[in-house]
Short mmCIF file of C-alpha atoms in Angstrom, two decimals:
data_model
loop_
_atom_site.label_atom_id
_atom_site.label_comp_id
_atom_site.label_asym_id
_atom_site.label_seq_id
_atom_site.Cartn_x
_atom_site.Cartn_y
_atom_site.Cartn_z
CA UNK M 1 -0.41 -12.22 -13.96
CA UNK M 2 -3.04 -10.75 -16.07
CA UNK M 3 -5.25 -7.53 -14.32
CA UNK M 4 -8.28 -9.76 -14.90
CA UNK M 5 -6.58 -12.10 -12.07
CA UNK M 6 -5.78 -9.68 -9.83
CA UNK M 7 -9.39 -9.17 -10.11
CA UNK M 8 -10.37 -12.34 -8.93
CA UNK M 9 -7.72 -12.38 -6.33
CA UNK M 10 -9.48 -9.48 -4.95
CA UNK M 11 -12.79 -11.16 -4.92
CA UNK M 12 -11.40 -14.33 -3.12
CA UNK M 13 -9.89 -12.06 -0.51
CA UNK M 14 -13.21 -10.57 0.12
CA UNK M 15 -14.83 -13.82 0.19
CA UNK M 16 -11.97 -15.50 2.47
CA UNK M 17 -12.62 -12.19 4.94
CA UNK M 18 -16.29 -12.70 5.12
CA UNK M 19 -16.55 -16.21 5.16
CA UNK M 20 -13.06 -16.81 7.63
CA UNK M 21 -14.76 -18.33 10.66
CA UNK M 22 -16.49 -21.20 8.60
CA UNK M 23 -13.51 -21.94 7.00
CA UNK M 24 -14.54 -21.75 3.50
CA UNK M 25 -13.20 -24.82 1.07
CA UNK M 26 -10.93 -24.46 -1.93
CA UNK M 27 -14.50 -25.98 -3.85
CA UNK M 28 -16.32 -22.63 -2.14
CA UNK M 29 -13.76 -20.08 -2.79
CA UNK M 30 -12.94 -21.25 -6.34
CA UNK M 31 -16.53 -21.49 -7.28
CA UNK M 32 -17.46 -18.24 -6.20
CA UNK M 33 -14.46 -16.05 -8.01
CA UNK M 34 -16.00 -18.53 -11.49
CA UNK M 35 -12.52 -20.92 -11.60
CA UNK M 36 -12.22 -24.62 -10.77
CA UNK M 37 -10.38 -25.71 -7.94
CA UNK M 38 -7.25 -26.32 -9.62
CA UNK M 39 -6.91 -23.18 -11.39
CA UNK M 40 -7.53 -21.25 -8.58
CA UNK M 41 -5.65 -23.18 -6.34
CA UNK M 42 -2.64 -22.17 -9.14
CA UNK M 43 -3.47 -18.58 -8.95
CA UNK M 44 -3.86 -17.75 -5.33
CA UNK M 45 -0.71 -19.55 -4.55
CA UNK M 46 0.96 -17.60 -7.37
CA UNK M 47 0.14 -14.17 -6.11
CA UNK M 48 0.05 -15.21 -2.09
CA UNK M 49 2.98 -17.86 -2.17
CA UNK M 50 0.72 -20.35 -0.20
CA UNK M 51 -2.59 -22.18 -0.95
CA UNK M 52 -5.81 -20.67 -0.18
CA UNK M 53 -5.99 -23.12 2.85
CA UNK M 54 -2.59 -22.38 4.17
CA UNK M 55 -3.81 -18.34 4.02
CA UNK M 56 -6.96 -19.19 6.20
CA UNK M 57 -4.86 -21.14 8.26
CA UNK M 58 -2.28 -18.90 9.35
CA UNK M 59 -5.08 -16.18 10.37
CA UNK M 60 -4.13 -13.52 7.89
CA UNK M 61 -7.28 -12.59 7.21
CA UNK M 62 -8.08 -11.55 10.86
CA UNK M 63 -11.23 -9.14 11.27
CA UNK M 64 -10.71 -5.64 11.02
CA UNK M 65 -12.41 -5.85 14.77
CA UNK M 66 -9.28 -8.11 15.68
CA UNK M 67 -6.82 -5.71 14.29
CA UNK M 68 -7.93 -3.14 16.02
CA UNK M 69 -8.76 -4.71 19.27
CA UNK M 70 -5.09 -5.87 19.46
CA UNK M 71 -3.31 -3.42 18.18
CA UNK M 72 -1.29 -1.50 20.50
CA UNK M 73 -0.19 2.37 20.69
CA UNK M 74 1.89 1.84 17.52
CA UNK M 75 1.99 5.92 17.11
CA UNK M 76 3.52 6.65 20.33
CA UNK M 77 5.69 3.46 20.83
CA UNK M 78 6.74 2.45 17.37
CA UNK M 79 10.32 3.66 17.25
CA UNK M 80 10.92 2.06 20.10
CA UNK M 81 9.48 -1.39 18.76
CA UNK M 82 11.04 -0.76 15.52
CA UNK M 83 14.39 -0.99 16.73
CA UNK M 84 13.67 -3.78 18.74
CA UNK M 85 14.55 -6.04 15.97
CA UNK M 86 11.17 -6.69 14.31
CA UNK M 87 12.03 -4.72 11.14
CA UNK M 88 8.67 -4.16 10.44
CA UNK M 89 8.42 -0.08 11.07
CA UNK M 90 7.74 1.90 7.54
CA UNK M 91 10.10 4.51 8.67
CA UNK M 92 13.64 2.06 8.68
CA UNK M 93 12.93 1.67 5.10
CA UNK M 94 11.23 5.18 3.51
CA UNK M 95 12.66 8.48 4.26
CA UNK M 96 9.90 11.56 3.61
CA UNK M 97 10.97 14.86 2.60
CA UNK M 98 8.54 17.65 1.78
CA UNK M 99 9.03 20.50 -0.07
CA UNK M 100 9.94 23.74 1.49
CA UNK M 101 6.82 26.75 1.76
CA UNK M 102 9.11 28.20 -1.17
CA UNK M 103 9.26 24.96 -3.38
CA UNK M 104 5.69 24.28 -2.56
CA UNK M 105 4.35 27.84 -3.87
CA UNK M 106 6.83 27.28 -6.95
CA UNK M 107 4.47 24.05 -7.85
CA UNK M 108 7.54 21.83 -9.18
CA UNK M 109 9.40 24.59 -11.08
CA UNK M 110 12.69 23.19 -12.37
CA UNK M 111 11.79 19.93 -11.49
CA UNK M 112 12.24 17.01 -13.95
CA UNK M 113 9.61 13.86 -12.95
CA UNK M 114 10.14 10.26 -15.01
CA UNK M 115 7.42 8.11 -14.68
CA UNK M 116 6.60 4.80 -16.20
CA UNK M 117 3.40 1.90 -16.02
CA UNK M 118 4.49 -1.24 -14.13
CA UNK M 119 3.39 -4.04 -12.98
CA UNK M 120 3.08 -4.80 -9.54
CA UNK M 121 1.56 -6.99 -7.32
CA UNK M 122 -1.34 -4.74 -7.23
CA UNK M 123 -2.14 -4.22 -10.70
CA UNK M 124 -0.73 -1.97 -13.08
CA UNK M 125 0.76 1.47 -11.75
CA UNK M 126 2.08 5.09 -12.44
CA UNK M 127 4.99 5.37 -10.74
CA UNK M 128 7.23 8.74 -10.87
CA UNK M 129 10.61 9.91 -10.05
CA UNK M 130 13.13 12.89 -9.86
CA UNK M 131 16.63 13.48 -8.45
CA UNK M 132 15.35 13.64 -5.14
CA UNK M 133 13.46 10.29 -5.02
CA UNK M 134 9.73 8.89 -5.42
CA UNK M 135 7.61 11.44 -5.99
CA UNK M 136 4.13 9.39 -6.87
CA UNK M 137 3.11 6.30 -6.78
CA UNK M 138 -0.70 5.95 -8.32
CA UNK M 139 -2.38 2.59 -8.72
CA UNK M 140 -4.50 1.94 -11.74
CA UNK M 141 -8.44 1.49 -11.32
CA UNK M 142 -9.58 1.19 -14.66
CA UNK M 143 -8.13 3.94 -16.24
CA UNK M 144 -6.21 4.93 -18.66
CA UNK M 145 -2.01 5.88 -18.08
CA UNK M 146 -3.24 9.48 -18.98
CA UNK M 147 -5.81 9.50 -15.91
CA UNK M 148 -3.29 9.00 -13.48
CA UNK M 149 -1.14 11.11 -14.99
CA UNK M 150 -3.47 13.87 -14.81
CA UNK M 151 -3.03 13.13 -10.81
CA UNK M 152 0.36 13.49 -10.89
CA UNK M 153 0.64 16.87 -13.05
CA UNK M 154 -1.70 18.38 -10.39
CA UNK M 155 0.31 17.13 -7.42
CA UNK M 156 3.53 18.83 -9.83
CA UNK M 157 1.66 21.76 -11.71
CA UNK M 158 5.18 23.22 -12.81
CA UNK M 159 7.18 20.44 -13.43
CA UNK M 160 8.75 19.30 -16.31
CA UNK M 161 7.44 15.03 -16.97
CA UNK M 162 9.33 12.57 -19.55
CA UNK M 163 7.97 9.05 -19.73
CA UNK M 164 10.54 6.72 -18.94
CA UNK M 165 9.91 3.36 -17.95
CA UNK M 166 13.54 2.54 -18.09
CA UNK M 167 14.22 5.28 -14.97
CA UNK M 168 11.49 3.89 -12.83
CA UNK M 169 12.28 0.43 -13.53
CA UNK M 170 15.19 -0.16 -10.55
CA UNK M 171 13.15 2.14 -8.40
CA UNK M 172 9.95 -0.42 -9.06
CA UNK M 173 12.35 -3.43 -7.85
CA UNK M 174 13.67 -1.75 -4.73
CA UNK M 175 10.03 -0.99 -3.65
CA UNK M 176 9.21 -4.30 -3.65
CA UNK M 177 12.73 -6.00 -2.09
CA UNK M 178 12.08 -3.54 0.40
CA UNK M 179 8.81 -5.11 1.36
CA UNK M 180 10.55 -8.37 1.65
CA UNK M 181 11.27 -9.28 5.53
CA UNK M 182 14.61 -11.15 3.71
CA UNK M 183 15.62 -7.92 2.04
CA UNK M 184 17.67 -5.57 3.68
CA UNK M 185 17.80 -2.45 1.33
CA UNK M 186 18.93 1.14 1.48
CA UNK M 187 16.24 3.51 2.39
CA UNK M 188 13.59 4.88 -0.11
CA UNK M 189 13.55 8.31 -0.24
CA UNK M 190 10.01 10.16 -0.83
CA UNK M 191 9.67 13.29 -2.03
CA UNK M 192 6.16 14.74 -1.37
CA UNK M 193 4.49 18.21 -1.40
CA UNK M 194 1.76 19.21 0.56
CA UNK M 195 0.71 21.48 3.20
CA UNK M 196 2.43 21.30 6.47
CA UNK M 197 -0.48 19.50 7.89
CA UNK M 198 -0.54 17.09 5.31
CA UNK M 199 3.05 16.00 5.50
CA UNK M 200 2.65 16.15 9.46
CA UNK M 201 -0.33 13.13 8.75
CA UNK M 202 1.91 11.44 6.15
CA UNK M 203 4.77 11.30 8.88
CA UNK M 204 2.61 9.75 11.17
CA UNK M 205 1.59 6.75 8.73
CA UNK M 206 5.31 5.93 8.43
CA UNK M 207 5.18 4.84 12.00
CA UNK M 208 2.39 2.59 11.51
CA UNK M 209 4.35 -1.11 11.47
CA UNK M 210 3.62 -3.44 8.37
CA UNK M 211 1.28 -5.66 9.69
CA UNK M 212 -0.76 -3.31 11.97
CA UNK M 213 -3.20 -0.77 11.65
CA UNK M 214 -4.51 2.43 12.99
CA UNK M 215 -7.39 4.37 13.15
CA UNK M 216 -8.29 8.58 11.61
CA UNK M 217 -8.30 9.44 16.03
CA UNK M 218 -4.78 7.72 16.77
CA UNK M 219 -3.51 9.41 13.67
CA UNK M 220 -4.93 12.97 14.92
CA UNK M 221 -3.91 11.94 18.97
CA UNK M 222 -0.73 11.10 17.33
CA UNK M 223 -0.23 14.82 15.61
CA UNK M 224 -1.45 16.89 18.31
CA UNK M 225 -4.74 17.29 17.18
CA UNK M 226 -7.05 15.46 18.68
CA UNK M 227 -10.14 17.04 17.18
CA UNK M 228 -8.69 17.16 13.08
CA UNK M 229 -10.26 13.72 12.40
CA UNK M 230 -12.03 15.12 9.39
CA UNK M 231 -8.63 17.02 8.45
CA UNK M 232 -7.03 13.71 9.04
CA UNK M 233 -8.70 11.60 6.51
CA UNK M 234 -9.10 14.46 4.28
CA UNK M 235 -5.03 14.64 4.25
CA UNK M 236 -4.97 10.31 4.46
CA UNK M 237 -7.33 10.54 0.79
CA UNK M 238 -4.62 12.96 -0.64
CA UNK M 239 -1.93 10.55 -0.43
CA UNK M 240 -0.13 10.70 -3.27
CA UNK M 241 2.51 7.85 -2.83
CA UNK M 242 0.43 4.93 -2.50
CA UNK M 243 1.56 1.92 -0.29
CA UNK M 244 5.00 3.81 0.33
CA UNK M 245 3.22 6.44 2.60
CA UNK M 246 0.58 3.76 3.89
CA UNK M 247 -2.80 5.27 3.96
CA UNK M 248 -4.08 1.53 3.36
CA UNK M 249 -3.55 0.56 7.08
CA UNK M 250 -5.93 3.74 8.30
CA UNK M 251 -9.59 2.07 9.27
CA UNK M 252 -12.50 3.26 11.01
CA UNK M 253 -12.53 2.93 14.72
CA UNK M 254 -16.10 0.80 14.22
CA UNK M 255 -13.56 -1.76 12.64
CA UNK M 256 -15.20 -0.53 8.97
CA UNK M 257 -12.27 -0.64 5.95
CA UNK M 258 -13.28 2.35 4.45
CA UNK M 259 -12.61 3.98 1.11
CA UNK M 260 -9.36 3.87 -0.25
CA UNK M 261 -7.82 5.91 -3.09
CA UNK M 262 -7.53 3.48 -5.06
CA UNK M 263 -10.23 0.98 -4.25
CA UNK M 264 -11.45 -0.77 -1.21
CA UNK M 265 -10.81 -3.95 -2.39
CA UNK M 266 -6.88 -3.26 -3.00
CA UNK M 267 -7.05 -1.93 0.39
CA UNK M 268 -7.60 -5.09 2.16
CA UNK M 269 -5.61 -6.91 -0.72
CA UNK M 270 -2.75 -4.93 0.95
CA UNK M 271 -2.97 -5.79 4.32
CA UNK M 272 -3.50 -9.27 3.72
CA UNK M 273 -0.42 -9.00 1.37
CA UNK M 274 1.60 -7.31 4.05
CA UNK M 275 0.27 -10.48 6.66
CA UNK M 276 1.92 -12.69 5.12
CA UNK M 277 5.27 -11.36 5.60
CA UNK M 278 4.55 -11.29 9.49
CA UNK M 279 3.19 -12.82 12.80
CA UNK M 280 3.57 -11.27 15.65
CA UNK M 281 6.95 -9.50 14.09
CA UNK M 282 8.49 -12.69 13.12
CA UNK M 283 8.97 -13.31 9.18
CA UNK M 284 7.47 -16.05 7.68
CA UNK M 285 8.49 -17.93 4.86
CA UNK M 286 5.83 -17.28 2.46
CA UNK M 287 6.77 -14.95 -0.86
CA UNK M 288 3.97 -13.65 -1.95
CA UNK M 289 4.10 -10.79 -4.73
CA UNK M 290 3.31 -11.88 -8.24
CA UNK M 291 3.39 -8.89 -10.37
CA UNK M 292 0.07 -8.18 -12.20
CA UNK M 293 0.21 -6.62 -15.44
CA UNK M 294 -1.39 -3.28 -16.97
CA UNK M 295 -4.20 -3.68 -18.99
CA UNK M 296 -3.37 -2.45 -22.92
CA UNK M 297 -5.50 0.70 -22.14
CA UNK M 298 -3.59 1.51 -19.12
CA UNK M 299 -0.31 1.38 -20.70
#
């Protein structure tokens, strides 16, 4: 899939979210992303698994009012629900380590990081390695491969980086198994560095199901620190493992999406990818994830 439709798969999302309660037509939804009903009939199902009605039917796109009005204590309860049997907690399938204060002051020092432009069902994205696991994971909004890895060198000031796609390659299929409710895969490990407080926030997300969603005062509740909202997001924006640590399902408690890292509009492309894999914990049988290509600049 071209970036171009990804582009218009973001813009039916939007339009599907806004206009869910009328029950927009394949004629509406086509016509306002600029395709006819066949073709985009032939691309939604391509990147979703399931037509543009079936989506609308099955309530994926639920408000971001819904969401939050349902959701329940996920922080405090979600170990307990993740073993349950619903499969759906982050933490069963990514394991964060941080650097130590020591490594952390050293910046990435003796480090090697591989990293390599994918395709994904996001768009095109900088993902990066080392012995120790992921250590980035940057989605690309336009710009170049040498934007985002600007991002990365100052998240690893010290380290030594070596482009190779080939390294990142199996790492870029496991992420994605691993987000199949089918797949049963070893754990990811993360590798992250940030201040305590920012790797406290990033734990939290991990306990945030697929699915669900939380809000910047759970998250702080959730850490202690009731009063850090600011802190919070501040430490939520410096994510620098997108999806895998997932800052995507953080909204405002007014039910507001908010910014995103990487764009708003891949934001709620996320969560109604990650719908699709569940209702109410059970898996259904859609496959969405149709990998959309980097543009030539972003290679």
């Amino acid at each position: 899939m071209a970036s171009s439709d990804y582009a218009r798969i973001e813009q039916a999302i939007l339009y599907l979210d806004a206009h869910a309660l009328e029950q927009p037509s394949l004629e509406d939804a086509a016509a306002h992303v600029g395709l006819s009903p066949f073709h985009f009939q032939r691309l939604f199902s391509q990147w979703a698994g399931i037509s543009p009605k079936r989506f609308v039917q099955l309530h994926t796109l639920r408000s971001a009012r819904r969401l939050l009005a349902e959701r329940r204590s996920v922080l405090e309860t979600s170990l307990e629900v993740g073993l349950s049997g619903s499969g759906r907690l982050h933490e069963l399938f990514v394991t964060l380590t941080s650097m130590t204060p020591g490594e952390y002051k050293l910046g990435g020092e003796g480090l090697t990081v591989r990293y390599g432009v994918h395709a994904s069902p996001f768009g095109g994205c900088l993902l990066a390695v080392c012995e120790r696991g992921i250590c980035g994971l940057h989605f690309l909004t336009g710009e170049s491969k040498e934007e985002a890895l600007a991002a990365l060198k100052h998240e690893w000031p010290r380290a030594t980086f070596e482009e190779s796609a080939e390294a990142t390659a199996p790492w870029m299929e496991r992420i994605f198994s691993a987000s199949r409710p089918d797949a049963a895969p070893r754990p990811l490990s993360v590798l992250v560095r940030g201040t305590p407080f920012q790797v406290q926030v990033w734990q939290a997300l991990l306990r945030v199901p697929s699915g669900e969603v939380t809000t910047y005062e759970d998250l702080a509740r959730a850490i202690g620190k009731p009063k850090a909202m600011r802190a919070v997001g501040s430490a939520v924006g410096d994510n620098p493992v997108g999806l895998l640590i997932p800052c995507h399902r953080v909204l405002r408690k007014t039910g507001i999406f908010g910014e995103y890292r990487w764009g708003a509009a891949r934001k709620r492309a996320m969560l109604a990818w990650e719908d699709l894999r569940y209702d109410d914990g059970v898996a259904q049988q859609a496959r969405p994830g149709a990998l959309v290509e980097p543009t030539a600049a972003q290679r």
